[in-house]
Coordinates of C-alpha atoms in Angstrom, one line a residue:
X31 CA 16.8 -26.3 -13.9
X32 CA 16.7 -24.1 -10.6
X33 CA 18.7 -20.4 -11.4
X34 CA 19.4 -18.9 -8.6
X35 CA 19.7 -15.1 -8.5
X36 CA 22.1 -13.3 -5.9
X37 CA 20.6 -10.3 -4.5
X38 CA 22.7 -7.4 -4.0
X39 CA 24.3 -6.4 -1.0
X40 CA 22.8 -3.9 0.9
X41 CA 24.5 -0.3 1.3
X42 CA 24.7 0.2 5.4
X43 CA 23.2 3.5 6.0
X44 CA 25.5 6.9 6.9
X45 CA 26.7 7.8 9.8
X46 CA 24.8 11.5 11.0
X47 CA 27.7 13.1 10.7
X48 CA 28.5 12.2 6.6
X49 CA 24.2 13.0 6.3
X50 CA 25.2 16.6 8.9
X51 CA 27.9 17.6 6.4
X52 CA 26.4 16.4 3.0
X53 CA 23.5 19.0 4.0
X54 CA 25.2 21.8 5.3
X55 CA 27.7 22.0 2.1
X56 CA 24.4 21.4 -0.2
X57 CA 22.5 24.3 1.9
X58 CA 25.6 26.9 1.2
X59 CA 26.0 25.8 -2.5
X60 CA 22.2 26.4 -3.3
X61 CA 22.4 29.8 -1.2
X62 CA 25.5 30.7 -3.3
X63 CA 23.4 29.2 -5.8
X64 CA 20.4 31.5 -5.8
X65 CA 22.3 34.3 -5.2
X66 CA 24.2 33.8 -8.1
X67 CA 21.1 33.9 -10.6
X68 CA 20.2 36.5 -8.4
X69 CA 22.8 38.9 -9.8
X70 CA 22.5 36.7 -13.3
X71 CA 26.1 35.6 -12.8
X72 CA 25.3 32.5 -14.2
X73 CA 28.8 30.9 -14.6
X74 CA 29.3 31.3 -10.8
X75 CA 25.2 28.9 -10.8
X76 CA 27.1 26.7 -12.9
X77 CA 29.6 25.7 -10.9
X78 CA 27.1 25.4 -8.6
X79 CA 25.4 22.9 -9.7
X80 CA 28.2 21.1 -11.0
X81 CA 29.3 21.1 -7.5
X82 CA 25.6 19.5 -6.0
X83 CA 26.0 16.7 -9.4
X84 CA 29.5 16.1 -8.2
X85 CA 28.4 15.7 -4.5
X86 CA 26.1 12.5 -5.8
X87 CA 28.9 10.7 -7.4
X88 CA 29.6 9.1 -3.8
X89 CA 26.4 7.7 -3.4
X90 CA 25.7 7.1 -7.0
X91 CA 28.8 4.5 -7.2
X92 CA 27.7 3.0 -4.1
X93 CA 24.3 2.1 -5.4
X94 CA 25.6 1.4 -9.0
X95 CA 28.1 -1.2 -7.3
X96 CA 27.0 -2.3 -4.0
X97 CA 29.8 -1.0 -2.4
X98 CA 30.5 0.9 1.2
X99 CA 33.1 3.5 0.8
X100 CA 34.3 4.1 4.0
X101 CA 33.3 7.2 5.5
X102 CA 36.7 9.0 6.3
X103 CA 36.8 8.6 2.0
X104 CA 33.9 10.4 1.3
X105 CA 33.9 13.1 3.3
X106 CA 37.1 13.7 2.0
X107 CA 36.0 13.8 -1.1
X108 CA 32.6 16.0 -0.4
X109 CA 35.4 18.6 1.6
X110 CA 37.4 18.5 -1.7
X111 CA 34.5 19.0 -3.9
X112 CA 34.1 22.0 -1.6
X113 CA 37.3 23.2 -1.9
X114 CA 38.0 23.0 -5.4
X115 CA 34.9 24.5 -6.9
X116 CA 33.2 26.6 -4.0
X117 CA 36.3 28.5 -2.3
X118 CA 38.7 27.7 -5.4
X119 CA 37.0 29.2 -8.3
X120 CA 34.1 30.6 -6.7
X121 CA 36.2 32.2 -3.4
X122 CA 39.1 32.9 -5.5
X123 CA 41.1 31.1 -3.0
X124 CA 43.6 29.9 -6.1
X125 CA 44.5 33.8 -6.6
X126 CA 44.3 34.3 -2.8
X127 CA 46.2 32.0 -1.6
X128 CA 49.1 30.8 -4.0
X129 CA 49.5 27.5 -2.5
X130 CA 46.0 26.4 -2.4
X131 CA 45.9 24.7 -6.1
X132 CA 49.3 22.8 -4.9
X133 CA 47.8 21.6 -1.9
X134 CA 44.4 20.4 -3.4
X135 CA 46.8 18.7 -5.6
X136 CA 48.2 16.5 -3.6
X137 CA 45.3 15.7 -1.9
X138 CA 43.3 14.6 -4.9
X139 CA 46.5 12.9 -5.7
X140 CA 46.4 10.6 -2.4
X141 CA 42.1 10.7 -3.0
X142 CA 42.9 9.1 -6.3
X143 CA 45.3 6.4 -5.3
X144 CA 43.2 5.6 -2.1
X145 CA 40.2 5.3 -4.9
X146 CA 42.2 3.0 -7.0
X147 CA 43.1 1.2 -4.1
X148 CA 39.1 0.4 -3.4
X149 CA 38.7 -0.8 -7.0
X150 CA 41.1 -3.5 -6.8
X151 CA 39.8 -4.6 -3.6
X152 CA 36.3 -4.7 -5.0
X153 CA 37.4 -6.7 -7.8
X154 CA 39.1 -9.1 -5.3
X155 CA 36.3 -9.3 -3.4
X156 CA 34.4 -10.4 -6.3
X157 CA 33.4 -14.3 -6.0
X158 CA 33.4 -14.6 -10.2
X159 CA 36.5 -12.6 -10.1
X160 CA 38.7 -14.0 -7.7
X161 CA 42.7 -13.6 -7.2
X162 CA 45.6 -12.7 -4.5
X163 CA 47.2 -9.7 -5.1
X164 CA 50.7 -8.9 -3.7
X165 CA 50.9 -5.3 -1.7
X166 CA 53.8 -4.5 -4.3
X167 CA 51.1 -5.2 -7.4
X168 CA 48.1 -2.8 -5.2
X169 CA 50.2 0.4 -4.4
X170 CA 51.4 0.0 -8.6
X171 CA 48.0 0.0 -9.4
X172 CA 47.0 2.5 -6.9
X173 CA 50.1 4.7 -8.0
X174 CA 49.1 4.2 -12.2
X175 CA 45.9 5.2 -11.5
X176 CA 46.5 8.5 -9.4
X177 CA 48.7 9.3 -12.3
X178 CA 46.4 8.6 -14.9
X179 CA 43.5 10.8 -13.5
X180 CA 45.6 13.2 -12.7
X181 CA 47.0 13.5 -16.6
X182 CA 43.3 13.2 -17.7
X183 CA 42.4 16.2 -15.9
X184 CA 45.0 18.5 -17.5
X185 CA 43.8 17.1 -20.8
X186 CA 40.6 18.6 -19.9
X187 CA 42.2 21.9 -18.4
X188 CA 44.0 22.5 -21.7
X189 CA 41.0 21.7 -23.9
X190 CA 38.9 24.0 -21.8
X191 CA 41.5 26.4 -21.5
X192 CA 41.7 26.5 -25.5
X193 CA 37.8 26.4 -26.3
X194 CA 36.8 28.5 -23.7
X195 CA 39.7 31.1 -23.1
X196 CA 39.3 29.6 -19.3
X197 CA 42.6 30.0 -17.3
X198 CA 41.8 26.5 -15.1
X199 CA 45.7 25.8 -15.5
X200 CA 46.4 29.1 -13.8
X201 CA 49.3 31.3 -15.1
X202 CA 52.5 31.7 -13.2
X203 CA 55.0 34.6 -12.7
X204 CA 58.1 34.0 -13.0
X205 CA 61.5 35.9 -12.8
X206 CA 63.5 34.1 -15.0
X207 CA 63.5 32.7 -18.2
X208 CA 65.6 29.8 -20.2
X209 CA 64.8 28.8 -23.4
X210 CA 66.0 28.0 -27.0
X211 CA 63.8 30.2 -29.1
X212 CA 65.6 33.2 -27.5
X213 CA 69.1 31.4 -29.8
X214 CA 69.7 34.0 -32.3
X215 CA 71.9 31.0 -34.1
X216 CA 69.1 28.7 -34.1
X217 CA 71.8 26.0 -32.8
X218 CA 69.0 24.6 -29.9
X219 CA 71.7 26.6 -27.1
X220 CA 69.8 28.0 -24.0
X221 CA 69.2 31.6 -23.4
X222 CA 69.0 32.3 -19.9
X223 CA 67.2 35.9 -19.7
X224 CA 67.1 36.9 -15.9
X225 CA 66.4 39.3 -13.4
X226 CA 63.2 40.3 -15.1
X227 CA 61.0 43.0 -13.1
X228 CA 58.0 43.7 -15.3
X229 CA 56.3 42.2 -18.4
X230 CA 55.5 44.7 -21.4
X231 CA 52.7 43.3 -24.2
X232 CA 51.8 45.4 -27.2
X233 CA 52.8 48.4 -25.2
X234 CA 50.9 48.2 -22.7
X235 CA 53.0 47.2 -19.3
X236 CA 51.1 44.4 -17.0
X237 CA 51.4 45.5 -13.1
X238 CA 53.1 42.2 -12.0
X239 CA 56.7 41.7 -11.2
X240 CA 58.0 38.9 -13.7
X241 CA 57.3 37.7 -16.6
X242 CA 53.6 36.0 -16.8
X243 CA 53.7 32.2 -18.0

């Protein structure tokens, strides 16, 4: 009996501009990098390198699965990688700039769905796993997955945020307030408490204008 193996598909090299910006991000994460250890801040050479790990993940899933991620896909991944950990946490860019976290959102909202997408045409393509999928089934599958990424990483905010005292979920100030546990009665109405201009804890008043969340 004659087994035939098939040979895996072979990855079509990148384009010089995905190999251009792939090195010049890697180049200012290991300056930021040395620097870092430099002044022993050796949280900041963390993220670092969690940064350069995260940066292989493209090409380590295309090698793993003999698959091509098209290029527009990767880079923005790489740029949101960037963005995230480098000028997010690093830049301070979430404290800077109070829409940044919202708009990285829903990117790696659309970056997640757009992955999800790829999976079930990689499956499709499979010749041991062939079906026809309808549009309508795709963007569902697309859609669950976005979501369920997306509630998978606040599980891990929370946990690190508990463990760790990290704030990755990011506080929020607000003016107003409506809850039950203000209900003297204890009869679940909602007290609205608004207006509020400062926030006082154990005596000690916190210079922001609101109430911190």
């Amino acid at each position: 009996m004659n087994c035939k193996t098939r040979k895996p598909r072979k990855i079509a090299p990148r384009s010089k501009a995905v190999i251009i910006l792939n090195i010049v991000l890697n180049v200012l994460i290991i300056g930021i990098l040395i620097r870092s250890v430099l002044l022993r801040n050796y949280d900041s050479a963390f993220i670092c390198l969690l940064t350069i790990l995260l940066f292989t993940v493209p090409s380590l899933a295309e090698r793993t699965f003999h698959i091509k991620l098209p290029e527009t896909l990767e880079v923005i991944v790489l740029l949101f990688i960037f963005c995230a950990e480098i000028l997010g946490e690093l830049g301070a860019y979430y404290i800077r700039y109070p829409y940044w976290d919202t708009m990285l959102h829903i990117t790696w909202g659309f970056l997640c769905a757009a992955l999800g997408f790829s999976l079930v045409d990689i499956i499709n393509r499979n010749s041991k796993i062939k079906f026809s999928l309808s549009p309508v089934f795709v963007a569902i599958v697309a859609f669950c997955f976005s979501m369920t990424v997306g509630v998978i990483w606040e599980f891990f905010e929370f946990s690190a945020d508990n463990l760790f005292n990290t704030d990755m979920q990011k506080d929020t100030i607000v003016t107003a307030v409506h809850s039950t546990e203000l209900d003297p009665t204890r009869s679940n109405k909602v007290v609205s408490m608004e207006n509020i201009i400062y926030t006082e804890i154990n005596g000690e008043r916190l210079d922001i204008d609101g109430y911190l969340d």
